[in-house]
Amino acid sequence: MMSDLSKLPSVDRILKDPRAKDLEERYGRQPTLTAVRETLERIRKAFLEGKGDVPSIEGILEMTSAELERNLSPTLFPVINATGVIIHTNLGRAPLSNAALRAVQEVGGKYSTLEFDLASGGRGSRLIHAESLFRQLLGVESALVVNNNASAVLLVLTVLTRGKKVIISRSQLVEIGGGFRIPEVLRHSGTELVEVGTTNKVHLFDYKRAYSPETAAVMRAHTSNYAIVGFTSEPEIEEIAASAHQAGLWFFDDLGSGALLDTAPFGLKHEPMVQESLAAGADLVCFSGDKLLGGPQAGVILGRKDLIDQLKVHPLARAIRADKMALAALSATLDHYLKEDALSEIPVWRMISADANDLKVRAQSWQRNIQRGRVVEGNSMVGGGSLPGETLPTWNLAVDVDHPNKLQEILRVNAPAVIGRVEDDQLLFDPRTVFPESDADFIKAFHQAWSAYEK
Ligand SMILES: *Cc1c(COP(=O)(O)O)cnc(C)c1O
């Protein structure tokens, strides 16, 4: 150990060392240079603060190597979701079906008909792909797919209601995760928001009283992530739509989750469905591609052709258009609904419809392999801004440990990372959201983490 800062070698001197050349070969020239600089800076700072000596060149190279390892390891990679939250916003929402993944690989890795019309040999439109599927599936006049649902709402309001008024119930002034607030989106679009009713009650007469010559539309936003319970009421959407139409206004429904299948048969509350909204008279509906639809990130707008035609030609639509991989995955996802194999092929629906007994058997098998914990009844959640407060009965592996948060942390930084849930000083692992093909990885990761925990 040297104790004099003047002995700290220069960047050049370190880079001339054969071991630095090895690092350059492994990690690249620029990243190595950056890491050497940062390491020297750290040493200098620690020395000046009296917190460390100047290490030898060996020591510096070791620190540089560790720095490179940290800097260059990927930050986006798969994890095992054992939280029991199916549409986990922080863990990437809906996982894609195998067919959707294949479509992404095919279309993403090759040239495609994205904007090419094979019959004429001329330019085609990227908008036709999903549109024709939605037409067959739901009988809608028109469809437009954009980057996500937030941008879908912004597009509809910017193009169709700017400078005019839109009526919405006070009970629906929702904030979605990530700071997306309906009142703010309305303001950004240049639309004047007219709130009607109270937080818990809104009547049809509240809407009717608000109609004015400046009103363009009536909007409903699904209260995706909260529920108002108790003394509450709001009109049926058929009534709202009919009353809007009578007044010469159109009705826009932001559904959020975009359920095409009924959630009620699985013991959940009935999540509003796309078909119902259209049948109730909504002129436009919009929803996410990666919530209950179970596809890629996308925003889907369906409904009246005259309205959607106006959206399609607006510059904002170009700015928020969906990319070819999302369109490929979305088409393959919709195909599952057409073929009626969505429950078995789309991961979100497979998890929702998973049989509690099968989950128990898997939790028991985890327990046998891990030789730890108890299999206990628990609750899974749909998550992702749908069905707030609703749960699905499940079986968890519950592991009692003195320091559950410590074990949890080790599991998180392990490879593969396992994300569980800490509840009442126990670590819970829910098989519902773990792909059965990941069971072996989960068990291995747990064993590894456990040995590290015991050390
Ligand atoms: C989730 C949600 C959105 C935002 O959708 P993204 O796809 O996340 O952009 C908008 N409105 C409602 C009602 C939602 O539930």
Short mmCIF file of C-alpha atoms and ligand atoms in Angstrom, two decimals:
data_model
loop_
_atom_site.label_atom_id
_atom_site.label_comp_id
_atom_site.label_asym_id
_atom_site.label_seq_id
_atom_site.Cartn_x
_atom_site.Cartn_y
_atom_site.Cartn_z
CA MET A 1 0.00 0.00 0.00
CA MET A 2 1.22 3.44 -0.89
CA SER A 3 0.03 6.38 1.09
CA ASP A 4 0.89 9.21 -1.25
CA LEU A 5 -1.62 10.36 -3.87
CA SER A 6 1.23 11.33 -6.19
CA LYS A 7 1.93 7.60 -6.52
CA LEU A 8 -1.45 7.06 -8.14
CA PRO A 9 -0.66 5.86 -11.68
CA SER A 10 -2.00 7.84 -14.65
CA VAL A 11 -4.80 6.57 -16.87
CA ASP A 12 -2.26 6.01 -19.66
CA ARG A 13 0.04 4.02 -17.47
CA ILE A 14 -2.79 1.70 -16.40
CA LEU A 15 -4.03 1.25 -19.97
CA LYS A 16 -0.55 0.13 -21.03
CA ASP A 17 -0.66 -2.74 -18.55
CA PRO A 18 -1.28 -6.09 -20.32
CA ARG A 19 -4.11 -6.82 -17.86
CA ALA A 20 -5.84 -3.62 -18.97
CA LYS A 21 -5.48 -4.83 -22.56
CA ASP A 22 -7.33 -7.98 -21.50
CA LEU A 23 -10.13 -5.86 -20.10
CA GLU A 24 -10.24 -3.85 -23.32
CA GLU A 25 -10.60 -7.00 -25.32
CA ARG A 26 -13.34 -8.34 -23.11
CA TYR A 27 -15.35 -5.16 -22.51
CA GLY A 28 -14.30 -2.77 -25.28
CA ARG A 29 -11.96 0.22 -25.38
CA GLN A 30 -14.28 3.03 -24.41
CA PRO A 31 -15.98 1.26 -21.49
CA THR A 32 -12.55 0.27 -20.10
CA LEU A 33 -11.26 3.82 -20.38
CA THR A 34 -14.35 5.14 -18.60
CA ALA A 35 -14.06 2.50 -15.86
CA VAL A 36 -10.34 3.26 -15.29
CA ARG A 37 -11.09 6.96 -14.99
CA GLU A 38 -13.97 6.37 -12.59
CA THR A 39 -11.92 3.98 -10.47
CA LEU A 40 -9.03 6.45 -10.18
CA GLU A 41 -11.47 9.18 -9.28
CA ARG A 42 -12.99 7.04 -6.54
CA ILE A 43 -9.57 6.22 -5.11
CA ARG A 44 -8.54 9.89 -5.14
CA LYS A 45 -11.73 10.93 -3.40
CA ALA A 46 -11.48 8.20 -0.75
CA PHE A 47 -7.86 9.12 -0.09
CA LEU A 48 -8.64 12.82 0.35
CA GLU A 49 -11.45 11.97 2.75
CA GLY A 50 -9.01 9.87 4.74
CA LYS A 51 -10.95 6.73 3.91
CA GLY A 52 -8.36 4.69 2.08
CA ASP A 53 -4.84 4.29 0.79
CA VAL A 54 -3.72 4.29 -2.80
CA PRO A 55 -3.88 0.65 -3.94
CA SER A 56 -1.30 -1.07 -6.09
CA ILE A 57 -1.84 -1.27 -9.84
CA GLU A 58 -3.16 -4.82 -9.30
CA GLY A 59 -5.75 -3.48 -6.91
CA ILE A 60 -6.73 -0.72 -9.31
CA LEU A 61 -7.18 -3.20 -12.14
CA GLU A 62 -9.31 -5.44 -9.96
CA MET A 63 -11.52 -2.51 -9.03
CA THR A 64 -11.74 -1.54 -12.69
CA SER A 65 -12.76 -5.06 -13.64
CA ALA A 66 -15.53 -5.08 -11.01
CA GLU A 67 -16.68 -1.67 -12.21
CA LEU A 68 -16.89 -2.94 -15.80
CA GLU A 69 -18.82 -6.00 -14.70
CA ARG A 70 -21.34 -3.74 -12.93
CA ASN A 71 -21.56 -1.21 -15.76
CA LEU A 72 -22.01 -3.71 -18.54
CA SER A 73 -24.35 -6.27 -17.03
CA PRO A 74 -27.79 -5.98 -18.60
CA THR A 75 -30.48 -4.18 -16.68
CA LEU A 76 -33.48 -5.58 -18.54
CA PHE A 77 -33.88 -9.35 -18.26
CA PRO A 78 -36.53 -11.88 -17.20
CA VAL A 79 -37.40 -12.58 -13.57
CA ILE A 80 -39.55 -15.21 -11.89
CA ASN A 81 -42.73 -13.53 -10.68
CA ALA A 82 -43.88 -15.44 -7.58
CA THR A 83 -45.88 -12.48 -6.23
CA GLY A 84 -49.24 -13.80 -7.40
CA VAL A 85 -49.97 -10.50 -9.15
CA ILE A 86 -50.78 -11.54 -12.70
CA ILE A 87 -50.57 -8.23 -14.58
CA HIS A 88 -47.64 -6.86 -12.59
CA THR A 89 -47.01 -3.31 -13.78
CA ASN A 90 -43.40 -3.24 -12.56
CA LEU A 91 -42.59 -6.69 -13.92
CA GLY A 92 -43.70 -5.96 -17.48
CA ARG A 93 -47.49 -6.46 -17.39
CA ALA A 94 -48.74 -9.19 -19.74
CA PRO A 95 -46.29 -11.89 -20.87
CA LEU A 96 -46.84 -12.80 -24.54
CA SER A 97 -48.19 -16.09 -25.83
CA ASN A 98 -45.86 -18.42 -27.73
CA ALA A 99 -47.61 -17.61 -30.99
CA ALA A 100 -47.19 -13.87 -30.34
CA LEU A 101 -43.50 -14.41 -29.62
CA ARG A 102 -43.07 -16.37 -32.83
CA ALA A 103 -44.80 -13.60 -34.76
CA VAL A 104 -42.42 -11.02 -33.24
CA GLN A 105 -39.46 -13.14 -34.20
CA GLU A 106 -40.66 -13.66 -37.75
CA VAL A 107 -41.74 -10.10 -38.48
CA GLY A 108 -38.96 -8.49 -36.44
CA GLY A 109 -36.17 -10.58 -37.90
CA LYS A 110 -37.22 -10.46 -41.50
CA TYR A 111 -38.78 -8.08 -44.02
CA SER A 112 -42.54 -7.97 -43.89
CA THR A 113 -45.73 -6.63 -45.44
CA LEU A 114 -45.83 -3.87 -42.80
CA GLU A 115 -46.62 -1.15 -45.33
CA PHE A 116 -46.55 -3.05 -48.57
CA ASP A 117 -49.51 -4.20 -50.63
CA LEU A 118 -48.59 -7.45 -52.31
CA ALA A 119 -51.45 -7.33 -54.81
CA SER A 120 -50.56 -3.94 -56.26
CA GLY A 121 -46.87 -3.96 -55.42
CA GLY A 122 -47.35 -0.47 -54.03
CA ARG A 123 -47.47 1.18 -50.68
CA GLY A 124 -49.79 -0.34 -48.11
CA SER A 125 -50.87 0.74 -44.67
CA ARG A 126 -49.66 -0.57 -41.33
CA LEU A 127 -53.13 0.15 -39.98
CA ILE A 128 -54.91 -2.62 -41.88
CA HIS A 129 -53.39 -5.58 -40.04
CA ALA A 130 -55.04 -5.23 -36.67
CA GLU A 131 -58.05 -3.48 -38.14
CA SER A 132 -59.18 -6.45 -40.17
CA LEU A 133 -58.81 -8.77 -37.16
CA PHE A 134 -60.82 -6.46 -34.90
CA ARG A 135 -63.49 -6.22 -37.59
CA GLN A 136 -63.82 -9.98 -37.77
CA LEU A 137 -63.65 -10.45 -34.03
CA LEU A 138 -66.00 -7.69 -32.90
CA GLY A 139 -67.79 -6.47 -36.01
CA VAL A 140 -66.51 -2.93 -35.49
CA GLU A 141 -66.49 -0.40 -38.32
CA SER A 142 -62.94 0.69 -37.77
CA ALA A 143 -59.87 0.28 -35.55
CA LEU A 144 -56.65 2.14 -34.88
CA VAL A 145 -53.69 0.82 -32.91
CA VAL A 146 -51.21 3.24 -31.31
CA ASN A 147 -48.31 3.04 -28.89
CA ASN A 148 -50.30 2.63 -25.67
CA ASN A 149 -53.66 3.47 -24.17
CA ALA A 150 -52.48 6.73 -22.64
CA SER A 151 -51.60 7.97 -26.12
CA ALA A 152 -54.90 6.61 -27.47
CA VAL A 153 -56.86 8.78 -25.01
CA LEU A 154 -54.68 11.78 -25.79
CA LEU A 155 -55.18 11.28 -29.54
CA VAL A 156 -58.97 11.00 -29.32
CA LEU A 157 -59.27 14.11 -27.18
CA THR A 158 -56.72 16.17 -29.12
CA VAL A 159 -58.19 15.45 -32.53
CA LEU A 160 -61.88 15.29 -31.76
CA THR A 161 -62.62 17.54 -28.81
CA ARG A 162 -59.94 20.24 -28.74
CA GLY A 163 -61.47 23.63 -28.02
CA LYS A 164 -64.73 21.99 -26.97
CA LYS A 165 -66.15 20.49 -23.79
CA VAL A 166 -66.20 16.89 -22.65
CA ILE A 167 -68.45 15.72 -19.84
CA ILE A 168 -67.18 13.18 -17.33
CA SER A 169 -68.37 11.99 -13.93
CA ARG A 170 -66.48 13.17 -10.83
CA SER A 171 -66.20 9.57 -9.70
CA GLN A 172 -64.04 8.80 -12.74
CA LEU A 173 -61.30 11.41 -12.50
CA VAL A 174 -58.77 8.62 -12.17
CA GLU A 175 -55.00 8.62 -11.91
CA ILE A 176 -53.44 5.53 -13.49
CA GLY A 177 -49.94 4.42 -12.40
CA GLY A 178 -47.10 6.54 -13.71
CA GLY A 179 -48.92 9.83 -13.17
CA PHE A 180 -51.45 9.50 -16.00
CA ARG A 181 -54.37 11.58 -14.78
CA ILE A 182 -57.54 11.87 -16.81
CA PRO A 183 -58.16 15.55 -15.90
CA GLU A 184 -54.60 16.45 -16.93
CA VAL A 185 -54.82 14.58 -20.22
CA LEU A 186 -58.01 16.44 -20.99
CA ARG A 187 -56.30 19.73 -20.24
CA HIS A 188 -53.25 18.84 -22.34
CA SER A 189 -55.47 18.01 -25.28
CA GLY A 190 -56.99 21.48 -25.14
CA THR A 191 -60.36 20.06 -24.12
CA GLU A 192 -62.43 21.65 -21.42
CA LEU A 193 -63.40 19.19 -18.73
CA VAL A 194 -66.91 19.40 -17.38
CA GLU A 195 -67.25 17.39 -14.16
CA VAL A 196 -70.70 16.19 -13.23
CA GLY A 197 -72.22 14.44 -10.20
CA THR A 198 -70.43 13.81 -6.92
CA THR A 199 -67.68 11.39 -5.96
CA ASN A 200 -70.11 8.64 -5.01
CA LYS A 201 -73.24 9.41 -7.01
CA VAL A 202 -73.92 10.59 -10.51
CA HIS A 203 -77.34 10.61 -12.14
CA LEU A 204 -78.42 10.82 -15.74
CA PHE A 205 -79.88 14.28 -15.03
CA ASP A 206 -76.37 15.43 -13.99
CA TYR A 207 -75.17 14.63 -17.48
CA LYS A 208 -78.22 16.15 -19.19
CA ARG A 209 -77.95 19.40 -17.26
CA ALA A 210 -74.35 19.81 -18.44
CA TYR A 211 -75.06 19.54 -22.18
CA SER A 212 -74.35 22.79 -24.00
CA PRO A 213 -73.65 23.95 -27.55
CA GLU A 214 -69.91 23.75 -26.81
CA THR A 215 -70.10 20.11 -25.68
CA ALA A 216 -68.52 17.63 -28.08
CA ALA A 217 -68.76 14.35 -26.24
CA VAL A 218 -69.47 12.43 -23.07
CA MET A 219 -66.63 10.33 -21.75
CA ARG A 220 -66.39 7.45 -19.33
CA ALA A 221 -63.09 6.39 -17.79
CA HIS A 222 -63.06 2.99 -16.19
CA THR A 223 -62.02 3.32 -12.54
CA SER A 224 -59.42 0.65 -13.13
CA ASN A 225 -57.46 0.81 -9.92
CA TYR A 226 -59.96 1.80 -7.25
CA ALA A 227 -63.53 1.10 -6.26
CA ILE A 228 -66.03 3.42 -4.64
CA VAL A 229 -68.20 1.33 -2.34
CA GLY A 230 -71.23 2.02 -0.20
CA PHE A 231 -73.86 4.63 -1.10
CA THR A 232 -73.04 4.85 -4.78
CA SER A 233 -74.73 4.82 -8.14
CA GLU A 234 -74.16 5.75 -11.72
CA PRO A 235 -76.32 5.32 -14.80
CA GLU A 236 -75.87 2.28 -17.03
CA ILE A 237 -73.65 3.03 -19.96
CA GLU A 238 -76.55 2.32 -22.37
CA GLU A 239 -78.40 5.20 -20.73
CA ILE A 240 -75.43 7.55 -20.90
CA ALA A 241 -74.79 6.69 -24.54
CA ALA A 242 -78.45 7.06 -25.52
CA SER A 243 -78.77 10.38 -23.77
CA ALA A 244 -75.59 11.66 -25.40
CA HIS A 245 -76.83 10.58 -28.83
CA GLN A 246 -80.18 12.29 -28.27
CA ALA A 247 -78.32 15.50 -27.60
CA GLY A 248 -76.27 15.05 -30.78
CA LEU A 249 -73.08 14.18 -28.86
CA TRP A 250 -70.91 11.12 -29.16
CA PHE A 251 -69.83 8.83 -26.34
CA PHE A 252 -66.26 7.72 -25.67
CA ASP A 253 -65.37 4.91 -23.25
CA ASP A 254 -61.82 4.52 -21.92
CA LEU A 255 -62.03 0.91 -20.79
CA GLY A 256 -58.46 0.59 -19.57
CA SER A 257 -57.99 -3.15 -19.36
CA GLY A 258 -59.68 -4.27 -22.59
CA ALA A 259 -61.24 -7.54 -21.45
CA LEU A 260 -62.58 -9.62 -24.34
CA LEU A 261 -63.45 -12.50 -22.01
CA ASP A 262 -65.63 -12.46 -18.91
CA THR A 263 -63.76 -12.48 -15.60
CA ALA A 264 -66.85 -13.54 -13.57
CA PRO A 265 -66.64 -17.31 -14.22
CA PHE A 266 -63.34 -17.31 -12.33
CA GLY A 267 -64.86 -15.92 -9.15
CA LEU A 268 -63.87 -12.34 -9.93
CA LYS A 269 -66.06 -9.31 -10.29
CA HIS A 270 -67.19 -8.74 -13.85
CA GLU A 271 -64.65 -6.48 -15.55
CA PRO A 272 -66.33 -4.27 -18.21
CA MET A 273 -65.85 -5.90 -21.60
CA VAL A 274 -65.08 -4.31 -24.96
CA GLN A 275 -68.05 -6.04 -26.62
CA GLU A 276 -70.47 -4.72 -23.97
CA SER A 277 -69.32 -1.17 -24.38
CA LEU A 278 -69.72 -1.31 -28.14
CA ALA A 279 -73.13 -2.97 -27.83
CA ALA A 280 -74.19 -0.31 -25.32
CA GLY A 281 -73.66 2.33 -27.97
CA ALA A 282 -70.16 3.67 -27.36
CA ASP A 283 -69.03 5.52 -30.49
CA LEU A 284 -65.40 5.01 -29.56
CA VAL A 285 -63.74 2.72 -27.03
CA CYS A 286 -60.07 2.48 -26.17
CA PHE A 287 -57.98 0.11 -24.07
CA SER A 288 -54.46 -1.25 -23.48
CA GLY A 289 -52.96 -4.14 -25.40
CA ASP A 290 -51.01 -5.48 -22.43
CA LYS A 291 -53.57 -5.64 -19.64
CA LEU A 292 -56.42 -8.15 -19.82
CA LEU A 293 -56.12 -8.47 -23.59
CA GLY A 294 -52.85 -10.24 -22.79
CA GLY A 295 -50.84 -8.91 -25.72
CA PRO A 296 -48.05 -6.38 -26.33
CA GLN A 297 -47.95 -2.77 -25.18
CA ALA A 298 -50.40 -0.95 -27.44
CA GLY A 299 -53.40 1.33 -27.34
CA VAL A 300 -56.44 0.16 -29.26
CA ILE A 301 -59.18 2.51 -30.47
CA LEU A 302 -62.32 0.92 -31.91
CA GLY A 303 -65.61 2.26 -33.20
CA ARG A 304 -67.12 4.66 -35.70
CA LYS A 305 -65.29 4.96 -38.98
CA ASP A 306 -65.97 8.68 -39.48
CA LEU A 307 -64.34 9.45 -36.13
CA ILE A 308 -61.40 7.05 -36.51
CA ASP A 309 -60.72 8.34 -40.03
CA GLN A 310 -60.11 11.77 -38.51
CA LEU A 311 -57.70 10.25 -35.99
CA LYS A 312 -55.73 8.36 -38.64
CA VAL A 313 -54.73 11.44 -40.64
CA HIS A 314 -53.69 13.60 -37.70
CA PRO A 315 -49.93 14.20 -37.25
CA LEU A 316 -50.16 13.02 -33.63
CA ALA A 317 -51.27 9.58 -34.86
CA ARG A 318 -48.01 9.33 -36.81
CA ALA A 319 -46.02 10.33 -33.72
CA ILE A 320 -47.56 7.63 -31.54
CA ARG A 321 -47.94 4.85 -34.10
CA ALA A 322 -47.45 1.23 -33.10
CA ASP A 323 -44.26 -0.50 -34.22
CA LYS A 324 -44.13 -3.65 -36.36
CA MET A 325 -43.29 -5.95 -33.46
CA ALA A 326 -46.23 -4.74 -31.41
CA LEU A 327 -48.52 -5.14 -34.44
CA ALA A 328 -47.22 -8.66 -35.06
CA ALA A 329 -47.72 -9.66 -31.44
CA LEU A 330 -51.14 -8.03 -31.30
CA SER A 331 -52.33 -9.82 -34.44
CA ALA A 332 -51.18 -13.18 -33.06
CA THR A 333 -52.87 -12.41 -29.72
CA LEU A 334 -56.16 -11.54 -31.43
CA ASP A 335 -55.91 -14.76 -33.39
CA HIS A 336 -56.22 -16.66 -30.08
CA TYR A 337 -59.58 -14.99 -29.47
CA LEU A 338 -60.71 -15.80 -33.01
CA LYS A 339 -59.71 -19.44 -32.62
CA GLU A 340 -61.13 -19.48 -29.09
CA ASP A 341 -57.98 -20.79 -27.49
CA ALA A 342 -57.24 -17.62 -25.50
CA LEU A 343 -57.81 -19.29 -22.11
CA SER A 344 -55.16 -21.90 -22.74
CA GLU A 345 -52.70 -19.91 -24.90
CA ILE A 346 -52.61 -16.37 -23.50
CA PRO A 347 -50.56 -16.44 -20.28
CA VAL A 348 -52.69 -13.84 -18.46
CA TRP A 349 -55.84 -15.89 -19.04
CA ARG A 350 -54.15 -19.19 -18.35
CA MET A 351 -53.11 -17.77 -14.97
CA ILE A 352 -56.56 -16.33 -14.24
CA SER A 353 -58.20 -19.63 -15.10
CA ALA A 354 -55.62 -21.86 -13.36
CA ASP A 355 -57.21 -24.51 -11.18
CA ALA A 356 -56.56 -23.99 -7.44
CA ASN A 357 -55.91 -27.70 -6.97
CA ASP A 358 -53.24 -27.73 -9.66
CA LEU A 359 -51.63 -24.75 -7.93
CA LYS A 360 -51.70 -26.64 -4.63
CA VAL A 361 -49.96 -29.61 -6.22
CA ARG A 362 -47.24 -27.33 -7.57
CA ALA A 363 -46.77 -25.54 -4.25
CA GLN A 364 -46.46 -28.94 -2.57
CA SER A 365 -43.89 -30.05 -5.09
CA TRP A 366 -41.91 -26.83 -4.47
CA GLN A 367 -42.05 -27.57 -0.75
CA ARG A 368 -40.82 -31.17 -1.21
CA ASN A 369 -37.92 -30.00 -3.35
CA ILE A 370 -37.01 -27.07 -1.19
CA GLN A 371 -37.59 -28.97 2.05
CA ARG A 372 -38.78 -25.83 3.70
CA GLY A 373 -41.98 -23.87 4.37
CA ARG A 374 -45.64 -24.78 4.49
CA VAL A 375 -48.28 -24.82 1.78
CA VAL A 376 -50.99 -22.38 2.83
CA GLU A 377 -54.10 -20.87 1.31
CA GLY A 378 -53.68 -17.39 -0.09
CA ASN A 379 -54.87 -14.87 -2.62
CA SER A 380 -53.61 -13.96 -6.07
CA MET A 381 -54.50 -10.67 -7.74
CA VAL A 382 -55.16 -9.71 -11.34
CA GLY A 383 -53.35 -6.36 -10.89
CA GLY A 384 -52.30 -3.97 -13.64
CA GLY A 385 -55.10 -1.53 -12.98
CA SER A 386 -57.93 -3.98 -13.22
CA LEU A 387 -60.28 -5.50 -10.66
CA PRO A 388 -59.05 -3.58 -7.61
CA GLY A 389 -59.53 -5.48 -4.37
CA GLU A 390 -60.55 -8.66 -6.21
CA THR A 391 -58.62 -11.84 -5.49
CA LEU A 392 -58.36 -15.40 -6.75
CA PRO A 393 -57.96 -18.20 -4.19
CA THR A 394 -54.52 -19.81 -4.45
CA TRP A 395 -51.99 -21.93 -2.55
CA ASN A 396 -48.72 -20.32 -1.53
CA LEU A 397 -45.49 -21.78 -0.32
CA ALA A 398 -44.94 -19.82 2.91
CA VAL A 399 -41.41 -19.79 4.28
CA ASP A 400 -40.90 -18.65 7.86
CA VAL A 401 -37.52 -17.01 8.39
CA ASP A 402 -36.05 -14.67 10.97
CA HIS A 403 -35.21 -12.07 8.35
CA PRO A 404 -37.65 -12.44 5.44
CA ASN A 405 -36.56 -9.15 3.89
CA LYS A 406 -32.96 -10.32 3.82
CA LEU A 407 -33.86 -13.59 2.10
CA GLN A 408 -36.11 -11.66 -0.26
CA GLU A 409 -33.21 -9.38 -1.18
CA ILE A 410 -30.88 -12.30 -1.84
CA LEU A 411 -33.53 -13.88 -4.05
CA ARG A 412 -33.91 -10.62 -5.97
CA VAL A 413 -30.21 -10.24 -6.82
CA ASN A 414 -29.82 -13.95 -7.54
CA ALA A 415 -29.88 -15.37 -11.07
CA PRO A 416 -32.60 -15.96 -12.05
CA ALA A 417 -34.13 -13.28 -9.85
CA VAL A 418 -37.16 -14.46 -7.88
CA ILE A 419 -39.70 -11.91 -6.69
CA GLY A 420 -41.90 -13.11 -3.84
CA ARG A 421 -44.05 -11.33 -1.30
CA VAL A 422 -43.35 -10.67 2.39
CA GLU A 423 -46.43 -10.95 4.59
CA ASP A 424 -46.56 -11.35 8.39
CA ASP A 425 -42.84 -12.12 8.62
CA GLN A 426 -43.15 -14.88 6.06
CA LEU A 427 -41.98 -15.07 2.49
CA LEU A 428 -44.81 -16.14 0.19
CA PHE A 429 -44.39 -17.72 -3.24
CA ASP A 430 -47.47 -18.08 -5.44
CA PRO A 431 -47.28 -20.69 -8.22
CA ARG A 432 -50.11 -18.98 -10.14
CA THR A 433 -47.76 -16.43 -11.70
CA VAL A 434 -44.76 -18.72 -12.12
CA PHE A 435 -44.64 -20.47 -15.48
CA PRO A 436 -44.64 -24.24 -14.79
CA GLU A 437 -41.59 -24.56 -17.03
CA SER A 438 -39.78 -22.25 -14.58
CA ASP A 439 -40.44 -24.46 -11.55
CA ALA A 440 -37.01 -26.09 -11.74
CA ASP A 441 -35.31 -22.69 -12.03
CA PHE A 442 -37.29 -21.42 -9.07
CA ILE A 443 -36.23 -24.35 -6.91
CA LYS A 444 -32.59 -24.00 -7.91
CA ALA A 445 -32.63 -20.25 -7.28
CA PHE A 446 -34.19 -20.83 -3.88
CA HIS A 447 -31.53 -23.37 -2.86
CA GLN A 448 -28.77 -20.97 -3.90
CA ALA A 449 -30.33 -18.06 -2.07
CA TRP A 450 -30.88 -20.16 1.02
CA SER A 451 -27.22 -21.14 1.29
CA ALA A 452 -26.24 -17.47 0.90
CA TYR A 453 -28.81 -16.53 3.54
CA GLU A 454 -27.47 -19.03 6.04
CA LYS A 455 -23.91 -17.77 5.68
C1 LIG B 1 -54.15 1.59 -17.80
C2 LIG B 1 -55.10 2.64 -18.20
C3 LIG B 1 -54.70 3.67 -19.07
C4 LIG B 1 -53.30 3.78 -19.59
O1 LIG B 1 -53.00 2.72 -20.44
P1 LIG B 1 -51.47 2.44 -20.88
O2 LIG B 1 -51.58 1.30 -21.83
O3 LIG B 1 -50.74 2.12 -19.63
O4 LIG B 1 -50.96 3.67 -21.52
C5 LIG B 1 -55.64 4.64 -19.42
N1 LIG B 1 -56.90 4.59 -18.95
C6 LIG B 1 -57.32 3.61 -18.10
C7 LIG B 1 -58.73 3.62 -17.61
C8 LIG B 1 -56.44 2.60 -17.70
O5 LIG B 1 -56.84 1.63 -16.86
#
